[in-house]
CSV table of C-alpha atoms and ligand atoms in Angstrom, one decimal:
chain,number,residue,atom,x,y,z
A,381,MET,CA,-105.5,-60.5,-27.2
A,382,ASN,CA,-106.4,-60.9,-30.8
A,383,TYR,CA,-103.9,-62.2,-33.2
A,384,ARG,CA,-103.3,-58.9,-35.0
A,385,ILE,CA,-102.7,-56.9,-31.8
A,386,SER,CA,-100.2,-59.5,-30.6
A,387,LEU,CA,-98.4,-59.4,-33.8
A,388,VAL,CA,-98.1,-55.6,-33.6
A,389,LEU,CA,-96.9,-55.8,-30.0
A,390,SER,CA,-94.3,-58.4,-30.6
A,391,ALA,CA,-93.0,-56.3,-33.6
A,392,ILE,CA,-92.7,-53.3,-31.3
A,393,LEU,CA,-91.0,-55.3,-28.6
A,394,LEU,CA,-88.6,-56.8,-31.1
A,395,SER,CA,-87.7,-53.4,-32.5
A,396,ILE,CA,-87.1,-52.0,-29.0
A,397,SER,CA,-84.8,-54.9,-28.0
A,398,ALA,CA,-83.0,-54.6,-31.3
A,399,LEU,CA,-82.3,-50.9,-31.0
A,400,PRO,CA,-78.7,-50.7,-29.9
A,401,LEU,CA,-77.8,-53.3,-32.5
A,402,SER,CA,-79.7,-51.5,-35.2
A,403,ALA,CA,-77.9,-48.2,-34.5
A,404,GLN,CA,-74.6,-50.0,-35.0
A,405,ASP,CA,-76.1,-51.7,-38.1
A,406,ASN,CA,-77.2,-48.3,-39.5
A,407,TYR,CA,-73.7,-47.0,-39.0
A,408,GLU,CA,-72.1,-49.9,-40.7
A,409,GLU,CA,-74.7,-49.7,-43.5
A,410,ALA,CA,-74.2,-46.0,-44.0
A,411,LEU,CA,-70.4,-46.4,-43.9
A,412,MET,CA,-70.5,-49.1,-46.5
A,413,LYS,CA,-73.1,-47.4,-48.7
A,414,GLN,CA,-70.9,-44.4,-49.3
A,415,PHE,CA,-67.7,-46.5,-49.4
A,416,HIS,CA,-69.0,-48.3,-52.5
A,417,MET,CA,-70.1,-45.0,-54.1
A,418,ILE,CA,-66.4,-43.8,-54.2
A,419,SER,CA,-65.4,-44.6,-57.8
A,420,SER,CA,-62.4,-44.4,-60.1
A,421,ALA,CA,-64.7,-43.1,-62.9
A,422,GLU,CA,-65.6,-40.0,-60.8
A,423,ALA,CA,-62.0,-39.5,-59.7
A,424,TYR,CA,-60.9,-39.5,-63.4
A,425,GLU,CA,-63.8,-37.1,-64.3
A,426,TRP,CA,-62.8,-34.6,-61.6
A,427,VAL,CA,-59.1,-34.7,-62.5
A,428,ALA,CA,-60.0,-34.1,-66.2
A,429,GLU,CA,-62.2,-31.2,-65.0
A,430,LEU,CA,-59.5,-29.5,-63.0
A,431,ALA,CA,-56.9,-30.2,-65.7
A,432,SER,CA,-59.0,-28.7,-68.4
A,433,PRO,CA,-58.2,-25.4,-70.2
A,434,LYS,CA,-61.2,-23.9,-68.4
A,435,TYR,CA,-58.9,-23.3,-65.4
A,436,ASN,CA,-55.8,-22.5,-67.4
A,437,GLY,CA,-53.4,-24.5,-65.2
A,438,ARG,CA,-54.7,-23.1,-61.9
A,439,LEU,CA,-51.9,-20.6,-61.4
A,440,SER,CA,-52.2,-19.0,-57.9
A,441,GLY,CA,-53.4,-15.4,-58.2
A,442,SER,CA,-54.9,-15.9,-61.7
A,443,PRO,CA,-58.7,-16.1,-62.6
A,444,GLY,CA,-58.2,-19.8,-63.5
A,445,TYR,CA,-57.2,-20.7,-60.0
A,446,ILE,CA,-60.2,-18.8,-58.5
A,447,ALA,CA,-62.6,-20.6,-60.9
A,448,ALA,CA,-61.2,-23.9,-59.8
A,449,ALA,CA,-61.6,-22.9,-56.2
A,450,GLU,CA,-65.2,-22.0,-56.8
A,451,TRP,CA,-65.9,-25.3,-58.5
A,452,VAL,CA,-64.5,-27.2,-55.6
A,453,ALA,CA,-66.5,-25.1,-53.1
A,454,GLY,CA,-69.7,-25.7,-55.1
A,455,ASN,CA,-69.2,-29.4,-54.8
A,456,LEU,CA,-68.5,-29.2,-51.0
A,457,ARG,CA,-71.8,-27.3,-50.6
A,458,LYS,CA,-73.7,-29.9,-52.6
A,459,TRP,CA,-72.4,-32.7,-50.3
A,460,GLY,CA,-73.4,-30.8,-47.1
A,461,ILE,CA,-69.9,-29.9,-46.1
A,462,LYS,CA,-69.9,-26.6,-44.2
A,463,PRO,CA,-67.8,-23.6,-45.2
A,464,GLY,CA,-64.8,-23.1,-43.0
A,465,GLY,CA,-63.2,-20.1,-44.6
A,466,ASP,CA,-63.5,-16.4,-43.7
A,467,ASN,CA,-66.8,-14.6,-43.4
A,468,GLY,CA,-68.9,-17.7,-43.4
A,469,ASP,CA,-67.6,-18.7,-46.8
A,470,TYR,CA,-65.4,-21.5,-48.1
A,471,PHE,CA,-62.5,-19.2,-49.0
A,472,GLN,CA,-59.5,-18.0,-47.0
A,473,TRP,CA,-58.0,-15.2,-49.1
A,474,PHE,CA,-54.5,-13.8,-49.4
A,475,ASP,CA,-52.7,-11.6,-51.9
A,476,LYS,CA,-50.3,-12.8,-54.6
A,477,GLY,CA,-49.5,-11.2,-57.9
A,478,TYR,CA,-49.1,-13.5,-60.9
A,479,ASN,CA,-47.5,-13.4,-64.3
A,480,GLU,CA,-49.5,-14.0,-67.4
A,481,ILE,CA,-47.5,-15.6,-70.3
A,482,HIS,CA,-48.8,-14.9,-73.7
A,483,GLU,CA,-46.6,-17.1,-75.8
A,484,LEU,CA,-43.6,-19.5,-75.4
A,485,GLY,CA,-41.0,-17.0,-76.3
A,486,SER,CA,-37.6,-18.3,-77.3
A,487,LEU,CA,-33.9,-18.8,-76.5
A,488,CYS,CA,-31.2,-18.7,-79.1
A,489,LEU,CA,-27.4,-18.9,-79.0
A,490,HIS,CA,-25.3,-16.6,-81.3
A,491,ILE,CA,-22.7,-18.6,-83.1
A,492,PRO,CA,-20.1,-16.3,-84.8
A,493,VAL,CA,-19.1,-17.2,-88.4
A,494,LYS,CA,-16.9,-15.3,-90.9
A,495,ASP,CA,-17.2,-11.6,-91.7
A,496,GLY,CA,-18.7,-10.8,-88.3
A,497,LYS,CA,-21.9,-12.7,-89.2
A,498,VAL,CA,-23.7,-14.9,-86.7
A,499,ILE,CA,-25.9,-18.0,-86.9
A,500,LYS,CA,-28.7,-18.2,-84.4
A,501,LYS,CA,-29.3,-21.6,-82.8
A,502,TYR,CA,-32.8,-21.9,-81.3
A,503,TYR,CA,-33.6,-24.5,-78.6
A,504,PRO,CA,-36.7,-26.6,-78.5
A,505,PHE,CA,-39.4,-26.4,-75.8
A,506,PRO,CA,-39.7,-28.0,-73.3
A,507,ASP,CA,-36.5,-30.2,-73.1
A,508,GLN,CA,-33.9,-27.5,-73.8
A,509,PHE,CA,-35.8,-24.3,-73.2
A,510,PHE,CA,-38.5,-23.4,-70.8
A,511,PRO,CA,-40.0,-19.9,-70.5
A,512,GLY,CA,-39.2,-18.2,-67.2
A,513,MET,CA,-42.6,-18.3,-65.4
A,514,THR,CA,-41.9,-14.9,-63.7
A,515,SER,CA,-39.9,-13.3,-66.6
A,516,ALA,CA,-40.4,-9.7,-67.5
A,517,SER,CA,-41.6,-9.1,-71.1
A,518,GLY,CA,-39.2,-8.2,-73.9
A,519,GLU,CA,-36.2,-9.4,-75.9
A,520,LEU,CA,-32.8,-9.4,-74.3
A,521,THR,CA,-29.5,-10.1,-76.1
A,522,ALA,CA,-26.3,-10.1,-74.0
A,523,GLU,CA,-23.2,-11.9,-73.0
A,524,VAL,CA,-23.5,-14.9,-70.7
A,525,VAL,CA,-21.6,-14.8,-67.4
A,526,TYR,CA,-21.2,-18.0,-65.4
A,527,ILE,CA,-21.8,-17.3,-61.7
A,528,GLY,CA,-21.9,-20.8,-60.1
A,529,TYR,CA,-24.8,-20.7,-57.6
A,530,GLY,CA,-25.4,-16.9,-57.7
A,531,VAL,CA,-24.9,-16.7,-53.9
A,532,THR,CA,-23.5,-13.8,-51.9
A,533,ALA,CA,-22.9,-15.0,-48.3
A,534,PRO,CA,-20.5,-12.7,-46.5
A,535,GLU,CA,-20.7,-14.7,-43.2
A,536,HIS,CA,-19.4,-17.7,-45.1
A,537,ASN,CA,-16.8,-15.6,-46.9
A,538,TYR,CA,-18.4,-16.8,-50.2
A,539,ASP,CA,-19.5,-14.6,-53.1
A,540,ASP,CA,-20.2,-15.8,-56.6
A,541,TYR,CA,-20.3,-12.2,-57.8
A,542,ASN,CA,-16.9,-11.3,-56.3
A,543,GLY,CA,-14.7,-9.6,-58.9
A,544,ILE,CA,-16.9,-10.2,-61.9
A,545,ASP,CA,-19.1,-7.7,-63.7
A,546,VAL,CA,-22.6,-8.8,-64.6
A,547,LYS,CA,-24.1,-5.4,-65.3
A,548,GLY,CA,-26.4,-5.7,-68.3
A,549,LYS,CA,-25.4,-9.4,-68.8
A,550,ILE,CA,-27.2,-12.7,-68.6
A,551,VAL,CA,-26.1,-14.8,-65.6
A,552,LEU,CA,-25.8,-18.5,-66.0
A,553,MET,CA,-26.8,-20.0,-62.7
A,554,ASN,CA,-27.2,-23.3,-60.9
A,555,ARG,CA,-29.8,-24.3,-58.3
A,556,ASP,CA,-28.9,-24.9,-54.7
A,557,VAL,CA,-25.9,-23.8,-52.7
A,558,PRO,CA,-22.3,-25.1,-52.4
A,559,PHE,CA,-23.1,-26.7,-49.0
A,560,LYS,CA,-24.8,-29.9,-49.9
A,561,ASN,CA,-26.2,-32.0,-47.0
A,562,SER,CA,-29.6,-30.7,-46.0
A,563,ARG,CA,-29.8,-33.3,-43.2
A,564,ASP,CA,-26.8,-31.7,-41.5
A,565,PRO,CA,-27.8,-28.9,-39.0
A,566,GLU,CA,-25.0,-26.8,-40.5
A,567,TYR,CA,-27.2,-26.5,-43.6
A,568,THR,CA,-29.5,-24.0,-41.7
A,569,LYS,CA,-26.7,-21.4,-42.1
A,570,TRP,CA,-27.0,-21.8,-45.9
A,571,VAL,CA,-30.7,-22.4,-46.4
A,572,LYS,CA,-31.7,-18.8,-47.1
A,573,TYR,CA,-29.5,-18.8,-50.1
A,574,CYS,CA,-31.1,-21.8,-51.8
A,575,TYR,CA,-34.5,-20.1,-52.4
A,576,HIS,CA,-35.1,-19.4,-56.1
A,577,GLN,CA,-36.5,-16.0,-55.0
A,578,TYR,CA,-33.2,-15.0,-53.3
A,579,LYS,CA,-31.2,-16.1,-56.4
A,580,LEU,CA,-33.1,-13.9,-58.8
A,581,GLU,CA,-33.2,-10.9,-56.4
A,582,ASN,CA,-29.4,-11.2,-55.9
A,583,ALA,CA,-28.8,-11.3,-59.6
A,584,VAL,CA,-31.0,-8.1,-60.0
A,585,LYS,CA,-29.1,-6.5,-57.1
A,586,HIS,CA,-25.8,-7.0,-59.0
A,587,GLY,CA,-27.2,-5.4,-62.1
A,588,ALA,CA,-27.7,-8.5,-64.3
A,589,ALA,CA,-30.3,-8.0,-67.0
A,590,GLY,CA,-31.3,-11.7,-67.3
A,591,MET,CA,-30.7,-15.3,-66.4
A,592,LEU,CA,-30.4,-18.8,-67.7
A,593,TYR,CA,-31.5,-21.1,-65.0
A,594,ILE,CA,-29.7,-24.5,-65.2
A,595,GLY,CA,-31.9,-27.6,-64.8
A,596,GLY,CA,-34.9,-25.4,-65.4
A,597,ASN,CA,-36.5,-27.4,-68.2
A,598,HIS,CA,-39.9,-27.4,-66.4
A,599,ALA,CA,-42.2,-24.7,-65.1
A,600,ASN,CA,-41.1,-22.9,-61.9
A,601,PRO,CA,-43.3,-20.1,-60.8
A,602,ASN,CA,-41.8,-20.2,-57.3
A,603,ILE,CA,-39.5,-17.3,-58.0
A,604,SER,CA,-39.5,-13.5,-57.8
A,605,TYR,CA,-40.6,-11.1,-60.5
A,606,ASP,CA,-38.7,-8.0,-61.5
A,607,PRO,CA,-40.0,-5.7,-64.2
A,608,ASN,CA,-36.5,-5.4,-65.8
A,609,PHE,CA,-35.3,-9.0,-65.6
A,610,ILE,CA,-35.8,-11.5,-68.4
A,611,TRP,CA,-35.0,-15.1,-67.8
A,612,CYS,CA,-35.7,-18.7,-68.9
A,613,GLY,CA,-34.9,-22.2,-67.8
A,614,ILE,CA,-32.5,-24.4,-69.8
A,615,GLY,CA,-31.9,-28.1,-70.4
A,616,PRO,CA,-28.5,-29.9,-71.0
A,617,GLU,CA,-28.0,-28.8,-74.7
A,618,PRO,CA,-27.7,-25.0,-74.4
A,619,LEU,CA,-25.5,-25.6,-71.3
A,620,LYS,CA,-23.2,-27.9,-73.3
A,621,ASP,CA,-23.1,-25.4,-76.2
A,622,ILE,CA,-22.1,-22.5,-73.8
A,623,PHE,CA,-19.4,-24.6,-72.3
A,624,ALA,CA,-18.1,-25.8,-75.7
A,625,GLY,CA,-14.5,-24.5,-76.1
A,626,LEU,CA,-14.2,-23.7,-72.4
A,627,LYS,CA,-12.3,-26.9,-71.7
A,628,THR,CA,-14.5,-27.8,-68.8
A,629,ILE,CA,-18.1,-28.7,-68.0
A,630,ASN,CA,-20.6,-27.4,-65.5
A,631,LYS,CA,-20.5,-30.5,-63.4
A,632,ASP,CA,-16.7,-30.3,-62.9
A,633,VAL,CA,-16.8,-26.6,-62.1
A,634,LEU,CA,-19.4,-27.3,-59.4
A,635,LYS,CA,-17.3,-30.1,-58.0
A,636,LYS,CA,-14.4,-27.6,-57.7
A,637,ILE,CA,-16.7,-25.0,-56.0
A,638,ASP,CA,-18.2,-27.5,-53.6
A,639,GLY,CA,-14.8,-29.0,-52.7
A,640,SER,CA,-13.1,-25.7,-52.0
A,641,MET,CA,-16.1,-23.6,-51.0
A,642,LYS,CA,-14.6,-21.0,-53.2
A,643,PRO,CA,-16.5,-19.4,-56.1
A,644,HIS,CA,-15.5,-19.9,-59.7
A,645,SER,CA,-17.2,-17.3,-61.9
A,646,PHE,CA,-16.2,-16.3,-65.4
A,647,ASN,CA,-17.3,-14.7,-68.6
A,648,THR,CA,-18.3,-17.5,-71.1
A,649,GLY,CA,-17.7,-15.3,-74.1
A,650,THR,CA,-21.0,-16.5,-75.5
A,651,ARG,CA,-24.0,-14.3,-76.5
A,652,VAL,CA,-27.6,-15.4,-76.3
A,653,SER,CA,-31.0,-13.9,-76.9
A,654,ILE,CA,-34.0,-14.5,-74.7
A,655,SER,CA,-37.5,-13.4,-75.7
A,656,ALA,CA,-40.6,-13.3,-73.5
A,657,ASN,CA,-44.1,-12.0,-73.9
A,658,THR,CA,-45.7,-11.6,-70.5
A,659,THR,CA,-47.9,-9.3,-68.4
A,660,TRP,CA,-47.5,-9.0,-64.6
A,661,HIS,CA,-50.6,-8.7,-62.5
A,662,PRO,CA,-49.8,-7.3,-59.1
A,663,GLU,CA,-53.5,-7.4,-58.1
A,664,GLY,CA,-53.7,-11.2,-58.0
A,665,ARG,CA,-55.5,-12.9,-55.1
A,666,VAL,CA,-55.4,-16.6,-54.0
A,667,CYS,CA,-57.4,-18.6,-51.5
A,668,ASN,CA,-57.4,-21.8,-49.6
A,669,VAL,CA,-60.8,-23.6,-49.8
A,670,ILE,CA,-61.9,-25.0,-46.5
A,671,GLY,CA,-64.7,-27.4,-45.8
A,672,ILE,CA,-65.6,-28.7,-42.4
A,673,ILE,CA,-67.8,-31.5,-41.0
A,674,GLU,CA,-68.4,-30.4,-37.4
A,675,GLY,CA,-68.1,-32.9,-34.6
A,676,SER,CA,-71.2,-33.4,-32.5
A,677,ASP,CA,-69.5,-34.0,-29.1
A,678,PRO,CA,-69.6,-30.7,-27.1
A,679,VAL,CA,-65.9,-31.1,-26.2
A,680,LEU,CA,-64.3,-33.2,-28.9
A,681,LYS,CA,-65.8,-31.0,-31.7
A,682,ASN,CA,-63.0,-28.5,-30.9
A,683,GLU,CA,-60.5,-31.1,-32.1
A,684,VAL,CA,-59.9,-31.4,-35.8
A,685,ILE,CA,-58.4,-33.9,-38.2
A,686,ILE,CA,-57.2,-32.2,-41.4
A,687,ILE,CA,-56.6,-33.7,-44.8
A,688,GLY,CA,-55.2,-31.2,-47.3
A,689,GLY,CA,-53.4,-30.9,-50.6
A,690,HIS,CA,-52.7,-28.1,-53.0
A,691,LEU,CA,-55.3,-27.1,-55.6
A,692,ASP,CA,-53.0,-24.8,-57.5
A,693,ALA,CA,-50.7,-25.8,-60.3
A,694,VAL,CA,-48.2,-24.0,-62.5
A,695,GLY,CA,-50.4,-22.3,-65.0
A,696,ASN,CA,-49.8,-21.7,-68.7
A,697,CYS,CA,-46.4,-20.9,-70.2
A,698,GLY,CA,-47.9,-20.2,-73.7
A,699,VAL,CA,-48.9,-23.9,-73.6
A,700,LEU,CA,-51.3,-25.3,-71.0
A,701,LEU,CA,-49.7,-27.0,-68.0
A,702,PRO,CA,-52.6,-29.1,-66.8
A,703,GLY,CA,-51.3,-30.1,-63.4
A,704,ALA,CA,-53.2,-33.4,-63.3
A,705,LEU,CA,-51.0,-35.5,-61.2
A,706,ASP,CA,-49.5,-32.4,-59.5
A,707,ASN,CA,-51.9,-31.9,-57.9
A,708,ALA,CA,-55.4,-32.3,-59.2
A,709,SER,CA,-54.9,-35.9,-58.1
A,710,GLY,CA,-54.4,-35.0,-54.4
A,711,ALA,CA,-57.3,-32.5,-54.5
A,712,VAL,CA,-59.6,-35.1,-56.1
A,713,ASP,CA,-58.6,-37.7,-53.5
A,714,ILE,CA,-59.7,-35.3,-50.8
A,715,MET,CA,-62.9,-34.5,-52.7
A,716,GLY,CA,-63.8,-38.3,-52.9
A,717,THR,CA,-63.4,-38.5,-49.1
A,718,ALA,CA,-65.3,-35.3,-48.5
A,719,LYS,CA,-68.2,-36.4,-50.7
A,720,ALA,CA,-68.5,-39.8,-49.0
A,721,MET,CA,-68.2,-38.3,-45.5
A,722,GLY,CA,-70.6,-35.5,-46.3
A,723,LEU,CA,-73.3,-37.8,-47.8
A,724,SER,CA,-73.0,-40.7,-45.3
A,725,GLY,CA,-74.7,-38.6,-42.6
A,726,ILE,CA,-72.6,-40.5,-40.0
A,727,SER,CA,-72.3,-38.4,-36.9
A,728,LEU,CA,-68.7,-37.7,-35.8
A,729,LYS,CA,-67.5,-36.7,-32.4
A,730,ARG,CA,-64.5,-34.7,-33.7
A,731,SER,CA,-64.4,-32.2,-36.5
A,732,VAL,CA,-62.9,-33.1,-39.9
A,733,MET,CA,-61.4,-30.4,-42.2
A,734,PHE,CA,-60.9,-30.7,-46.0
A,735,LEU,CA,-58.3,-28.2,-46.9
A,736,PHE,CA,-57.6,-27.3,-50.6
A,737,ILE,CA,-54.5,-25.2,-50.5
A,738,GLY,CA,-53.6,-22.3,-52.8
A,739,GLY,CA,-50.2,-20.7,-53.4
A,740,GLU,CA,-48.2,-24.0,-53.0
A,741,GLU,CA,-46.4,-23.7,-56.3
A,742,VAL,CA,-45.4,-20.1,-55.7
A,743,GLY,CA,-43.8,-20.7,-52.3
A,744,LEU,CA,-46.1,-22.7,-50.0
A,745,LEU,CA,-48.1,-19.6,-49.3
A,746,GLY,CA,-51.4,-21.2,-48.6
A,747,SER,CA,-50.1,-23.6,-46.0
A,748,LYS,CA,-48.2,-20.7,-44.3
A,749,HIS,CA,-51.3,-18.6,-44.4
A,750,TYR,CA,-53.3,-21.4,-42.8
A,751,VAL,CA,-50.9,-22.1,-40.0
A,752,GLU,CA,-50.7,-18.4,-39.2
A,753,ASN,CA,-54.5,-18.1,-39.3
A,754,PRO,CA,-55.7,-21.5,-38.2
A,755,LYS,CA,-59.4,-22.3,-37.9
A,756,PHE,CA,-58.9,-24.6,-34.9
A,757,ALA,CA,-56.3,-24.2,-32.2
A,758,LYS,CA,-53.0,-25.8,-33.2
A,759,GLU,CA,-52.9,-28.0,-30.0
A,760,LYS,CA,-56.4,-29.2,-30.9
A,761,THR,CA,-55.3,-30.3,-34.4
A,762,ILE,CA,-55.0,-34.1,-34.1
A,763,CYS,CA,-53.1,-34.3,-37.3
A,764,TYR,CA,-52.6,-32.9,-40.8
A,765,ILE,CA,-52.4,-35.4,-43.6
A,766,ASN,CA,-50.9,-34.0,-46.8
A,767,LEU,CA,-51.7,-35.3,-50.3
A,768,ASP,CA,-49.4,-34.2,-53.1
A,769,MET,CA,-49.1,-36.1,-56.4
A,770,VAL,CA,-51.2,-39.0,-55.1
A,771,GLY,CA,-52.6,-40.7,-58.2
A,772,ASN,CA,-50.1,-42.8,-60.1
A,773,GLY,CA,-49.2,-46.3,-59.0
A,774,THR,CA,-50.3,-49.2,-57.0
A,775,GLY,CA,-49.2,-49.1,-53.3
A,776,PHE,CA,-49.7,-46.7,-50.4
A,777,TYR,CA,-46.8,-44.9,-48.7
A,778,ILE,CA,-47.5,-43.2,-45.5
A,779,GLY,CA,-44.8,-40.6,-44.8
A,780,ALA,CA,-44.0,-40.2,-41.0
A,781,GLY,CA,-46.5,-43.0,-40.3
A,782,LYS,CA,-43.9,-44.7,-38.0
A,783,SER,CA,-43.6,-41.5,-36.0
A,784,TYR,CA,-47.4,-41.3,-35.3
A,785,PRO,CA,-48.4,-45.0,-34.7
A,786,GLY,CA,-51.7,-43.9,-33.1
A,787,ILE,CA,-52.8,-42.3,-36.3
A,788,TYR,CA,-51.1,-44.7,-38.7
A,789,LYS,CA,-53.1,-47.6,-37.1
A,790,TYR,CA,-56.3,-46.3,-38.5
A,791,LEU,CA,-54.9,-46.2,-42.0
A,792,GLU,CA,-53.3,-49.6,-41.7
A,793,GLU,CA,-56.5,-51.2,-40.4
A,794,ALA,CA,-58.6,-49.6,-43.2
A,795,ASN,CA,-56.2,-51.0,-45.7
A,796,GLN,CA,-56.1,-54.5,-44.2
A,797,GLU,CA,-59.9,-54.7,-43.9
A,798,PHE,CA,-61.0,-53.2,-47.2
A,799,LEU,CA,-58.2,-52.4,-49.7
A,800,HIS,CA,-55.4,-54.9,-49.4
A,801,ARG,CA,-52.8,-52.8,-51.2
A,802,SER,CA,-49.1,-52.8,-50.2
A,803,MET,CA,-48.5,-50.2,-47.5
A,804,ARG,CA,-45.2,-48.8,-46.3
A,805,SER,CA,-44.4,-46.1,-43.9
A,806,SER,CA,-41.5,-44.1,-42.7
A,807,GLU,CA,-40.2,-42.1,-39.7
A,808,ALA,CA,-40.4,-38.3,-39.8
A,809,ARG,CA,-36.9,-37.1,-40.7
A,810,ASP,CA,-35.2,-33.9,-39.9
A,811,ASN,CA,-34.5,-31.8,-42.9
A,812,TYR,CA,-32.8,-28.4,-42.6
A,813,GLY,CA,-33.4,-27.5,-46.2
A,814,ARG,CA,-35.9,-25.3,-47.9
A,815,PRO,CA,-39.4,-26.7,-47.1
A,816,ARG,CA,-40.7,-28.3,-50.3
A,817,THR,CA,-44.2,-29.4,-49.4
A,818,ASP,CA,-47.2,-28.0,-47.5
A,819,GLY,CA,-46.7,-30.9,-45.0
A,820,ALA,CA,-43.3,-29.4,-44.1
A,821,ILE,CA,-45.1,-26.1,-43.1
A,822,PHE,CA,-47.6,-27.9,-40.9
A,823,SER,CA,-44.9,-30.0,-39.3
A,824,ARG,CA,-42.7,-27.0,-38.6
A,825,ALA,CA,-45.7,-25.4,-37.0
A,826,GLY,CA,-45.7,-28.3,-34.5
A,827,ILE,CA,-48.7,-30.2,-35.9
A,828,PRO,CA,-48.4,-34.0,-36.2
A,829,THR,CA,-48.0,-34.3,-40.0
A,830,LEU,CA,-48.3,-37.4,-42.2
A,831,GLY,CA,-48.1,-37.5,-46.0
A,832,ILE,CA,-49.8,-40.0,-48.3
A,833,GLY,CA,-47.8,-41.1,-51.3
A,834,ILE,CA,-48.1,-43.8,-53.9
A,835,THR,CA,-45.5,-46.4,-54.8
A,836,GLY,CA,-45.0,-48.4,-58.0
A,837,SER,CA,-45.6,-45.7,-60.7
A,838,LEU,CA,-47.5,-47.1,-63.6
A,839,LYS,CA,-47.1,-44.0,-65.9
A,840,PRO,CA,-44.4,-41.5,-66.7
A,841,VAL,CA,-44.4,-38.4,-64.5
A,842,HIS,CA,-44.4,-35.1,-66.5
A,843,TYR,CA,-43.6,-32.9,-63.5
A,844,HIS,CA,-44.5,-29.2,-64.2
A,845,ARG,CA,-44.8,-29.9,-68.0
A,846,PRO,CA,-47.5,-29.9,-70.6
A,847,GLY,CA,-47.6,-33.7,-70.5
A,848,ASP,CA,-49.1,-33.8,-67.0
A,849,THR,CA,-52.6,-34.5,-68.3
A,850,ALA,CA,-55.5,-36.5,-66.9
A,851,GLU,CA,-54.4,-39.5,-68.8
A,852,MET,CA,-51.3,-39.6,-66.6
A,853,VAL,CA,-53.1,-40.6,-63.4
A,854,THR,CA,-54.2,-44.1,-62.4
A,855,PRO,CA,-57.8,-43.5,-61.1
A,856,GLU,CA,-58.1,-46.9,-59.5
A,857,VAL,CA,-55.5,-46.0,-56.9
A,858,MET,CA,-57.1,-42.6,-56.4
A,859,GLU,CA,-60.4,-44.4,-55.6
A,860,ASP,CA,-58.6,-46.4,-53.0
A,861,VAL,CA,-56.9,-43.4,-51.4
A,862,SER,CA,-60.3,-41.8,-51.0
A,863,LYS,CA,-61.7,-45.0,-49.5
A,864,LEU,CA,-58.7,-45.4,-47.2
A,865,LEU,CA,-59.1,-41.9,-45.8
A,866,TYR,CA,-62.9,-42.2,-45.7
A,867,ILE,CA,-62.8,-45.3,-43.4
A,868,ALA,CA,-59.8,-44.1,-41.3
A,869,LEU,CA,-61.1,-40.5,-40.8
A,870,THR,CA,-64.7,-41.6,-40.0
A,871,ARG,CA,-63.4,-44.0,-37.4
A,872,MET,CA,-60.9,-41.6,-35.9
A,873,ALA,CA,-63.5,-38.8,-35.7
A,874,ARG,CA,-65.9,-41.2,-33.9
A,875,GLU,CA,-63.4,-42.5,-31.3
A,876,GLY,CA,-63.6,-41.2,-27.8
A,877,LYS,CA,-59.9,-41.3,-27.4
A,878,ILE,CA,-57.5,-41.8,-30.3
A,879,ARG,CA,-55.1,-44.6,-29.5
B,157,ZN,ZN1,-47.4,-30.5,-56.0
């Protein structure tokens, strides 16, 4: 055997004997290569993109939301993530009208002075006055009637409208219901009355022309629209002004109502004007954006691990509401994981779904639509991991991690090996209240649900306000959330049996 042939042969033999090891090496190498490509700079760039005026605050139903959905889908396609929506596309559509707000509008209090004259006191946006996100258009001047919680519950012998005329008036209304403890099973008998939708519809039913919603100094599009009902949210100052001279304050009245479970409604004797300039679009449509990496195992590919978060935000109230932390951050965390998993080329046994949810801010519609029209059988859904406002702070918080130790383990190990951030977790807890997150919808559908959160906020949170800009996220922690999920999901999806 000449020297050259022997060299070639030994090289071949070497490579054959090294094969199993090299497959493992390739996996580790591929895993690490994309791990290190996940970057805070890219996370920031994507948050800034989604929060930009181009998407106009991503209100569900509006063209801005659809443009954002298309941008996300275009990225998924680039990274080799397969469409998992309807008709071979990335989109899972449903209908939802939306309200277009042309300008901030205003709220003013009429202060009577001598000779029947009035002084008008205007309130500043956003702390004391916030436009009603589903307000009809027009100007309304009327007397203000205090109606507690605005609840009519005959089965509880409770009616805030009993014996008081609100026809053509502006009702002054609190959030929630007189029964307080949402961890008490008794709360289920009250829960239908705490929806914002119900409260507005009940006011309309009683003939009110408008509403001042207390504690509403941020955007709330999760409420009904009525073509003849003008409303706005208010902060503490107009509330104080309306109560001036009434010898009581709202807090004390509520205490009385809650303590006796008896309504306490009255005419405040104050007049206000609300003005709004809006257009209702009943033809609105929303979608979830669904990307999938299919498993390669003939049996396990029917199982799916889902990470999801809402892509929509609260729109534009005459001023852009960028929705950077809420929830461009969560959507971008998912994008970071999707990109790394898509480009790593690592073969998975199970399927993984990246779910960008629409309609969250208008009543958790996208998550409801998904669980009613799932793409994988519910019993084959290993877990749903929700990301909402995951981009400001230093530590990881895994909601319900303690209730699902077999899944939590993967997150804990990924953190211990690679990220070394503080990590806490909690038990899933019963809550009989109005569901407030997409996670609650999945959980109530019987799917094991965890939520990722961030502890140790580093920046102020401008919830549903113009200040929720890209500068308000901390991209370093977003990079690490994507890395955490990338490692944990890749390993979970490759495992024969999840511990
Ligand atoms: Zn949110």
